[in-house]
XYZ file of C-alpha atoms in Angstrom:
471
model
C 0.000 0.000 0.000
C 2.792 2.262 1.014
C 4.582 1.196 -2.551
C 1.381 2.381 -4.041
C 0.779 5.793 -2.080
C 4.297 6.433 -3.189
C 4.023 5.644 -6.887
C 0.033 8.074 -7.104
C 1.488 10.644 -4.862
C 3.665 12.839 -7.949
C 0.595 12.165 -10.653
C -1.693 13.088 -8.186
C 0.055 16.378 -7.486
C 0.358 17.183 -11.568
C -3.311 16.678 -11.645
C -4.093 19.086 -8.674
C -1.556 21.529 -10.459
C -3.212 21.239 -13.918
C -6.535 21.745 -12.246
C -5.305 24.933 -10.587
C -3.652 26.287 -13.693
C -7.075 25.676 -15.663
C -9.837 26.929 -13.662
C -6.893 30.614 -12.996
C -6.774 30.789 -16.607
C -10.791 29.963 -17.156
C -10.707 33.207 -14.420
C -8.873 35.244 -16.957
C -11.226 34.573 -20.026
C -12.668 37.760 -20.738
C -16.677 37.996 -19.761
C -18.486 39.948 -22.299
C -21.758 39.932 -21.044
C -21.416 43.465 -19.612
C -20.162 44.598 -22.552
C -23.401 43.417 -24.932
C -25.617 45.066 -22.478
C -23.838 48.131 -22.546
C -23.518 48.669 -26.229
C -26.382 46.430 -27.844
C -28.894 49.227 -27.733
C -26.678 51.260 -29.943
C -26.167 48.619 -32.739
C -29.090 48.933 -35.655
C -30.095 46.355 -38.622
C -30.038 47.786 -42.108
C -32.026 46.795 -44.364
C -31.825 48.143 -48.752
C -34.435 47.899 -51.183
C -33.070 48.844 -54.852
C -33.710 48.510 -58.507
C -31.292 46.590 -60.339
C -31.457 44.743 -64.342
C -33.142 41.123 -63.997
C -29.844 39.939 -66.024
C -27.242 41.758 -63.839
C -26.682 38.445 -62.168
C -26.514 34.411 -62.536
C -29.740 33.372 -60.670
C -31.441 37.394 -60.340
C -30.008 39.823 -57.783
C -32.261 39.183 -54.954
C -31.313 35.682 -54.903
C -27.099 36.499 -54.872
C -26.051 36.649 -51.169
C -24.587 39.557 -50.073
C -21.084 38.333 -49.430
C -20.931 37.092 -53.492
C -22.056 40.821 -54.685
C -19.445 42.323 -52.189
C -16.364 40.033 -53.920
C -17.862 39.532 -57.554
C -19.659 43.069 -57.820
C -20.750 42.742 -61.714
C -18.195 40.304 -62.614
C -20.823 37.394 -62.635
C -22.252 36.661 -66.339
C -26.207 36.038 -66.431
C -27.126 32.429 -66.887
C -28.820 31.358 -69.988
C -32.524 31.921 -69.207
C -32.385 34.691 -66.443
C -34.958 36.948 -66.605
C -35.027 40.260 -67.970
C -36.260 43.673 -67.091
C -35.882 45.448 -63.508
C -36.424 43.541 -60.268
C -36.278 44.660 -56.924
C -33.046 43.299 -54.442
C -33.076 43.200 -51.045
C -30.019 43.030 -48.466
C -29.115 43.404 -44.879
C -26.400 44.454 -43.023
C -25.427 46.302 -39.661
C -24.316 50.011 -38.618
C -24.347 51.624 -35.196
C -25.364 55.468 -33.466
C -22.149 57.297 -33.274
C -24.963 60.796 -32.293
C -27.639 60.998 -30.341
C -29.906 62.829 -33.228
C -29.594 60.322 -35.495
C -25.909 59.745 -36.791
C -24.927 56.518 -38.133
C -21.754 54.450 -39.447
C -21.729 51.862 -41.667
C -20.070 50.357 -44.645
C -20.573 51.838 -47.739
C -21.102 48.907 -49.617
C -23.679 48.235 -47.708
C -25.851 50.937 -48.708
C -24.451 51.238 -52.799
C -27.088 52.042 -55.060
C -30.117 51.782 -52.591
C -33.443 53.183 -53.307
C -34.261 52.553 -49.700
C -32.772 52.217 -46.579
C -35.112 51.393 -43.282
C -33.246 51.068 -39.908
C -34.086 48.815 -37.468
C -33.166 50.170 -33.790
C -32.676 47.856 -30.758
C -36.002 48.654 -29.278
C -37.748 47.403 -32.149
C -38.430 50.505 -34.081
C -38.074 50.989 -37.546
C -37.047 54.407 -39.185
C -36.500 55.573 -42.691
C -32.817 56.336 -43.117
C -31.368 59.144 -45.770
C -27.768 58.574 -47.084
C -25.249 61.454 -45.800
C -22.904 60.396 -48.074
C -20.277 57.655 -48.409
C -16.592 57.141 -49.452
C -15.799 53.798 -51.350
C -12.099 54.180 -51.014
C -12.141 53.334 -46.953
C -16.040 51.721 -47.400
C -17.530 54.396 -44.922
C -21.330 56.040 -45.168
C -22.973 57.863 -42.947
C -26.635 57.957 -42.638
C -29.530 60.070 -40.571
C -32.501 58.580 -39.146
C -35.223 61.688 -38.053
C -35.049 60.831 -34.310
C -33.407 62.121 -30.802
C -32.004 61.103 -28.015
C -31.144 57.462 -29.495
C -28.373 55.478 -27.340
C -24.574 55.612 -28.380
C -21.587 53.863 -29.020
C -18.529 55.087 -27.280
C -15.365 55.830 -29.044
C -12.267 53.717 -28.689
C -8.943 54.827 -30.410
C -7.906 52.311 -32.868
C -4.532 52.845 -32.682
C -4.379 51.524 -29.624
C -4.724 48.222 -30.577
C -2.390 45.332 -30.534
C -1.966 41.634 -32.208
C -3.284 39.176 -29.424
C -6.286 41.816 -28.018
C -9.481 40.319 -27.318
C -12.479 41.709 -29.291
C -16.185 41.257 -30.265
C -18.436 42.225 -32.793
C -22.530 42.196 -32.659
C -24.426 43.140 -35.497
C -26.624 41.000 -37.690
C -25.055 37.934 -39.854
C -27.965 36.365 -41.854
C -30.572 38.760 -40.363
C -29.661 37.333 -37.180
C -30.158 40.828 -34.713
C -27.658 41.674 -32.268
C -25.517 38.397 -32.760
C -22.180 38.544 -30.544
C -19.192 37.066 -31.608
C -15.481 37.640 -30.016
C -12.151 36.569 -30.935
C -8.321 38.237 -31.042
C -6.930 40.589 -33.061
C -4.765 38.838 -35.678
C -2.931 41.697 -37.015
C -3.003 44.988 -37.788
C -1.987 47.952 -40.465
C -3.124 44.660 -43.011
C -3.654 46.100 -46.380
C -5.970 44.598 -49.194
C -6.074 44.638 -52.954
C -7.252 48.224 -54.040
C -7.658 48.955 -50.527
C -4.692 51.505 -49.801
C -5.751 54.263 -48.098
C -6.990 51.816 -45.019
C -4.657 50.071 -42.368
C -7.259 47.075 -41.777
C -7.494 45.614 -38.231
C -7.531 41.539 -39.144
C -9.086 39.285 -36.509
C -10.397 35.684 -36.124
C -13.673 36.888 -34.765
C -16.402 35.134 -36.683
C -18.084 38.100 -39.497
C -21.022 36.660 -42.095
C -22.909 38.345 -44.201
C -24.921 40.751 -42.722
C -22.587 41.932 -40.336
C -21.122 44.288 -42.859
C -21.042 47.943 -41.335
C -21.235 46.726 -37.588
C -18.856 47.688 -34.485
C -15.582 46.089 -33.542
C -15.316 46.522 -29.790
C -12.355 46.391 -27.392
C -12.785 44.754 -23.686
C -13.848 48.495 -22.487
C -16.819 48.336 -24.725
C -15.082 50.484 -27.093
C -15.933 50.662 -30.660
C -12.450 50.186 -32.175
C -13.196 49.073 -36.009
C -16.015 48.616 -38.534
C -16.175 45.108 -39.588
C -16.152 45.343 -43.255
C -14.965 42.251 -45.256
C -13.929 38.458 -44.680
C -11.787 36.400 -46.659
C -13.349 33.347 -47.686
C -13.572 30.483 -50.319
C -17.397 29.236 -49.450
C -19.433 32.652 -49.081
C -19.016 32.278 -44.740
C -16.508 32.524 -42.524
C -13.017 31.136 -42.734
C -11.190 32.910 -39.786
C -10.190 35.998 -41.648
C -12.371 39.309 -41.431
C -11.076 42.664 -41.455
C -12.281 45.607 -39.933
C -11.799 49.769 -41.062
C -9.918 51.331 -38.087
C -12.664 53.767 -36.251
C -10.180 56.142 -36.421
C -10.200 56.272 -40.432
C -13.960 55.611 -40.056
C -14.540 59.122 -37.577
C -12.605 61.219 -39.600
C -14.633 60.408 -42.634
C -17.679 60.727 -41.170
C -16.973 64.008 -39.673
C -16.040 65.187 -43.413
C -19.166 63.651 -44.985
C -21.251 65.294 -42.054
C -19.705 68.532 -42.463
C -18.705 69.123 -45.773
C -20.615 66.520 -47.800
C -17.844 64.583 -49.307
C -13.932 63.415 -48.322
C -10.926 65.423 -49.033
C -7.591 63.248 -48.775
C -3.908 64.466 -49.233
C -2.632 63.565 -52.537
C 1.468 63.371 -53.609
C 1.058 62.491 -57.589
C 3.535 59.849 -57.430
C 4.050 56.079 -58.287
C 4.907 54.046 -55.811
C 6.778 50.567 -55.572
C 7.751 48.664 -52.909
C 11.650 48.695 -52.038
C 12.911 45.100 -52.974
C 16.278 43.863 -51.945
C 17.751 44.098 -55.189
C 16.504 47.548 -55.559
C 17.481 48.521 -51.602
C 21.235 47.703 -52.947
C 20.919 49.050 -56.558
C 20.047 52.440 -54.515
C 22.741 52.464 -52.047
C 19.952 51.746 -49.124
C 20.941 50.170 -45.932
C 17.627 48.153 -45.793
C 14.077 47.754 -48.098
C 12.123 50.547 -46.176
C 10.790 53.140 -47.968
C 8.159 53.823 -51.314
C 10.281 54.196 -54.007
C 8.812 56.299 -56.566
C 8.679 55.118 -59.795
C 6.943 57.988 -61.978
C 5.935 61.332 -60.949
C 2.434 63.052 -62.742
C 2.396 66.128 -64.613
C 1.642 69.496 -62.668
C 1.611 67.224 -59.333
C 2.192 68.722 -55.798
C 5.263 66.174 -56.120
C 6.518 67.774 -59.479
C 6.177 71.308 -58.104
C 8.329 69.909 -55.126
C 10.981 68.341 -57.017
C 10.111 65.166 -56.378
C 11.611 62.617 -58.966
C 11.407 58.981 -60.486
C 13.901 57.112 -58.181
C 13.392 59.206 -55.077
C 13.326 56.412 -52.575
C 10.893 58.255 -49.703
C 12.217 57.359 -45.967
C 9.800 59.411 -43.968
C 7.164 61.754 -43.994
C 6.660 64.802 -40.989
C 8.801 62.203 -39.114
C 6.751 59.275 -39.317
C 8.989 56.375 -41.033
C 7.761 54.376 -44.020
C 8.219 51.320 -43.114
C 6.622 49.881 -45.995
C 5.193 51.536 -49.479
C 1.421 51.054 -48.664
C 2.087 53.160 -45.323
C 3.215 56.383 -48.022
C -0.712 57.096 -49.247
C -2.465 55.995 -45.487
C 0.310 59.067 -44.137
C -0.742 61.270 -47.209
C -4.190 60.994 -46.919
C -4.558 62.331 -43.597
C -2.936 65.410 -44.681
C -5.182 67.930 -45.645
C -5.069 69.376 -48.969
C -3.144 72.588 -49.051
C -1.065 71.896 -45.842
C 2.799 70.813 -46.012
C 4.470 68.105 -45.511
C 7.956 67.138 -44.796
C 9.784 64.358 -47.056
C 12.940 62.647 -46.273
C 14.670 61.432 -49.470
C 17.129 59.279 -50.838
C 18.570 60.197 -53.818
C 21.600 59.110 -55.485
C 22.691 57.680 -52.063
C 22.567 61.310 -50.560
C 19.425 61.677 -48.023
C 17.526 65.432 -48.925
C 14.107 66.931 -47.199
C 11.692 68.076 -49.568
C 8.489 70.113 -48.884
C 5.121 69.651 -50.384
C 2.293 71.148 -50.876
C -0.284 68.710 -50.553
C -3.024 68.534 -53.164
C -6.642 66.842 -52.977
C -6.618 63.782 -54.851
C -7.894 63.917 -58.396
C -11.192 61.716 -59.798
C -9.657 61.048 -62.829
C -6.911 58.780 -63.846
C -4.444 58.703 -66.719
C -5.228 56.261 -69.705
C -2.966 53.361 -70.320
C -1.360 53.042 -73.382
C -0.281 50.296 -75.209
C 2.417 49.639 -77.216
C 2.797 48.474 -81.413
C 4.458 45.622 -82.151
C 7.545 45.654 -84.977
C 10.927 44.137 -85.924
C 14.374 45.138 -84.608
C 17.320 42.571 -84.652
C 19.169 44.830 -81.954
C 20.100 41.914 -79.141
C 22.303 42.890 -75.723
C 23.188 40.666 -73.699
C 20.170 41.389 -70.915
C 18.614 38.966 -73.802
C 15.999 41.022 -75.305
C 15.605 42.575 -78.849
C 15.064 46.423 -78.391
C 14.394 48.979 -81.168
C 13.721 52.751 -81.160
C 10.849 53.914 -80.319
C 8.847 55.560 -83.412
C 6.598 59.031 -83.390
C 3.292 56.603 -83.723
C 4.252 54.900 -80.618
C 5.593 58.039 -78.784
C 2.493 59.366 -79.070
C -0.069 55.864 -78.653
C 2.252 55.336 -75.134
C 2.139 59.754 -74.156
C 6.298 59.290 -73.888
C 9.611 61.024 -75.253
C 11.828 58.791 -74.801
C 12.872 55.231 -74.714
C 14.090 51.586 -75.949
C 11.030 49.638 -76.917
C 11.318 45.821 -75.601
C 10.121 43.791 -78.740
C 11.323 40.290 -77.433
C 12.638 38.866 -74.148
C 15.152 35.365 -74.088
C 13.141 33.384 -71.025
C 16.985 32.853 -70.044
C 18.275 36.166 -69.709
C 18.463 38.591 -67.245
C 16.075 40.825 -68.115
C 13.576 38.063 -68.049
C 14.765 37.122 -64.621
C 14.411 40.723 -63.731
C 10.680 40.790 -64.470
C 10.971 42.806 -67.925
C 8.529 41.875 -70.540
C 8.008 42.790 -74.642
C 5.901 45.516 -74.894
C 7.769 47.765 -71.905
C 9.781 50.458 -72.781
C 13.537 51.212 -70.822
C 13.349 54.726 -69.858
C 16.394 54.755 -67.683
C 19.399 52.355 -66.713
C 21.549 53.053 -63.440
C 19.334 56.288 -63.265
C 20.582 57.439 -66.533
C 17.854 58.686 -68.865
C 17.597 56.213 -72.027
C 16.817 58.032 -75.502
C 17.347 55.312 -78.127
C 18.548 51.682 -78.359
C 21.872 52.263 -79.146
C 22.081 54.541 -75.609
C 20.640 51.744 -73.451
C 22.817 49.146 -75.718
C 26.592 51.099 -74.748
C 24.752 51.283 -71.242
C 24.663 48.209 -70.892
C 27.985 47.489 -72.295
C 29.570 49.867 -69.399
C 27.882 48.169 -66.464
C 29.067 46.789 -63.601
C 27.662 43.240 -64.051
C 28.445 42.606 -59.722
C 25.587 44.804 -58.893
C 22.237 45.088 -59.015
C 21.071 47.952 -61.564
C 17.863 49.923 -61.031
C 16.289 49.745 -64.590
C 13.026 52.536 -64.649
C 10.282 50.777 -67.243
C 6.953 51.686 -68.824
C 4.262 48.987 -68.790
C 0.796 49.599 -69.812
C 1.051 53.435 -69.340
C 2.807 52.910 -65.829
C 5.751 53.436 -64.776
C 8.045 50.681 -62.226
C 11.950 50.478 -61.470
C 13.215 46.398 -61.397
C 16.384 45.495 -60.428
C 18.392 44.073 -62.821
C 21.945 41.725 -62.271
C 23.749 40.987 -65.626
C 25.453 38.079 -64.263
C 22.292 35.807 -63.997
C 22.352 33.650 -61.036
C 24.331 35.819 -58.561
């Protein structure tokens, strides 16, 4: 028995231990119950009504869920037989009272092209909403219902946040009212396909369709985000949704509220991101930065000085420590105020000053280049010609060495050039004609990496480019 005692005894202690350590950290899960009742009366249900072509969609528009419209939009081609004509569509989605006369944030993809918009408050109530206005770049509206003293959200400071941070959401997947779901903050400053002016907040916490447009809250019942997309291969939730920072969110609403629309800070430049190869073909100690790749006409960044190659370190002190963080930084600056640039050029560091503009509506055209013969070979491994005045003025440039073929083996083709672009500049040396870039080429140092500037499509991009394939 003793033997026995003896041999229990040290399991029986790891179980008491394990036991102990459970139920302390079962003490530390957050409770969110407080939280719900706290902000639930503030969150609303949305519900459109709009007009749309029978054919617009496979199966008719009311029958496409609203996650598949968000992603596809119009990409979707009708299905043989769909009806014609107009039909009405119906979707749902969330928003919450950031006023007490009537103020409230959602997506803005939520509300797109609605005839009607009816908002359903926590107590039940359900009151015709009118459309403030809305900015598709960060996916913000703001609407007004005709009513006072409604309850509100408070008003957390996104920037706060950290990967690891408990949060919830409640708004209204499926039509589901005041659903709660929680989960951590995966990671934040994430940016999306066409989505740069907004550092998204990434979590795991569980967003459907429906909850479009509803609040992100922190553990102090905070609203922190605006839960706005998911990423997802079967229409539902796959552990990745993404949420608008409220501090992007508030700033546009107080624009659309006051003025009507959005003003945002605009450079006119091209950015790229700072590769490896391209951190050493500049002389740069690491790949931070936006380099800038072209520079538009009668800009703010043209009036400054600005130029293609400029490798931007910082702007009013805040670093860029990665391209997409150059237009979120520029945005916030209001058009007509200054800001402070520091520059890398030609391995020398410089501050410029500019004068921020409002960004445009309109954007160039592309252009796209002729095809024609040239037997001119280098040994990057493409055949090059001169650029004639027809395709000067079809690609809106001066100057050039029109790529007509690329070897798959050479180093231009490991570089990422491809026939059609045209070689404006090798080493940071403006190229005029084929036989220029050809002696350029002859007179480079094949150990390096080379920043080659190229026009593609009517844009303009620097690659780094090593002769000596393989290195």
């Amino acid at each position: 028995m003793e033997r026995m005692t003896r041999w229990f005894a040290p399991w029986l202690l790891m179980a008491v231990t394990l036991l102990s350590v459970q139920t302390a950290q079962a003490r530390d899960l957050p409770d969110f119950t407080g939280l719900v009742k706290q902000a639930a009366p503030g969150v609303v249900n949305i519900a459109t009504t709009s007009s749309v072509s029978a054919s617009s969609g496979p199966y008719g528009q009311q029958d496409v869920p609203e996650i598949f419209r968000r992603f596809f939009g119009d990409q979707m081609p009708p299905m043989p037989g769909a009806p014609q004509g107009e039909e009405e569509r119906k979707s749902l989605g969330s928003g919450f009272v950031i006023r007490k006369d009537g103020y409230i944030l959602t997506n803005a993809h939520v509300v797109k092209d609605a005839d009607e918009i009816m908002v359903r408050l926590n107590d039940r109530r359900e009151l015709p909403a009118k459309l403030v206005g809305s900015d598709a770049r960060t996916d913000v509206a703001l609407l007004k219902v005709d009513a006072d003293d409604l309850p509100t959200l408070k008003i957390g400071n996104s920037d706060d946040l950290e990967a690891g941070e408990w949060v919830a959401a409640i708004g209204s997947p499926f039509g589901f009212d005041h659903s709660v779901t929680a989960g951590i903050v995966s990671a934040i400053n994430r940016t999306l396909p066409s989505e740069t002016y907004v550092p998204f907040i990434q979590t795991d916490v569980a967003i459907n369709p429906g909850n479009s447009g509803g609040p992100l809250f922190n553990l102090d019942g905070e609203v922190v985000g605006i839960n706005s997309q998911i990423y997802t291969r079967s229409g539902g939730f796959m552990g990745l949704s993404f949420a608008v920072p409220i501090s992007v969110a508030m700033n546009v609403a107080d624009q659309l509220r006051t003025e009507g629309h959005v003003s945002r800070g605009w450079l006119g430049v091209v950015i790229q991101p700072v590769s490896k190869d391209l951190a050493e073909s500049f002389g740069l100690d690491g790949t931070k930065g936006a380099l800038v790749s072209d520079v538009s006409d009668d800009s703010p960044a043209q009036k400054a000085g600005l130029k293609a190659g400029d490798v931007i370190l910082s702007a009013d002190g805040s670093d860029i420590d990665d391209s997409t963080t150059l237009p979120r930084l520029i945005g916030q600056v209001a058009p007509g105020d200054e800001v402070s640039l520091q520059v890398m050029r030609g391995g020398d560091q410089r501050k410029v000053d500019v004068t921020v503009g409002d960004w445009p509506d309109q954007t160039a055209a592309d252009g796209s280049p002729s095809s024609a013969s040239s037997n001119d070979q280098t040994k990057l491994g493409i055949a090059i010609s001169d650029l004639s005045d027809q395709e000067k003025q079809q690609l809106d440039i001066d100057n050039g060495a029109l790529v007509r073929r690329v070897d798959p083996r050479g180093a231009a083709a490991t570089a990422g050039i491809q026939p059609g672009d045209v070689v404006v500049s090798f080493d940071q040396k403006a190229i005029d004609s084929a036989d220029q870039l050809i002696d350029a080429v002859k007179q480079a140092d094949g150990d390096r990496a080379i920043p080659v500037r190229i026009v593609r499509d009517g844009t303009s991009l620097f690659v780094a480019l090593r002769l000596k394939v393989g290195d």
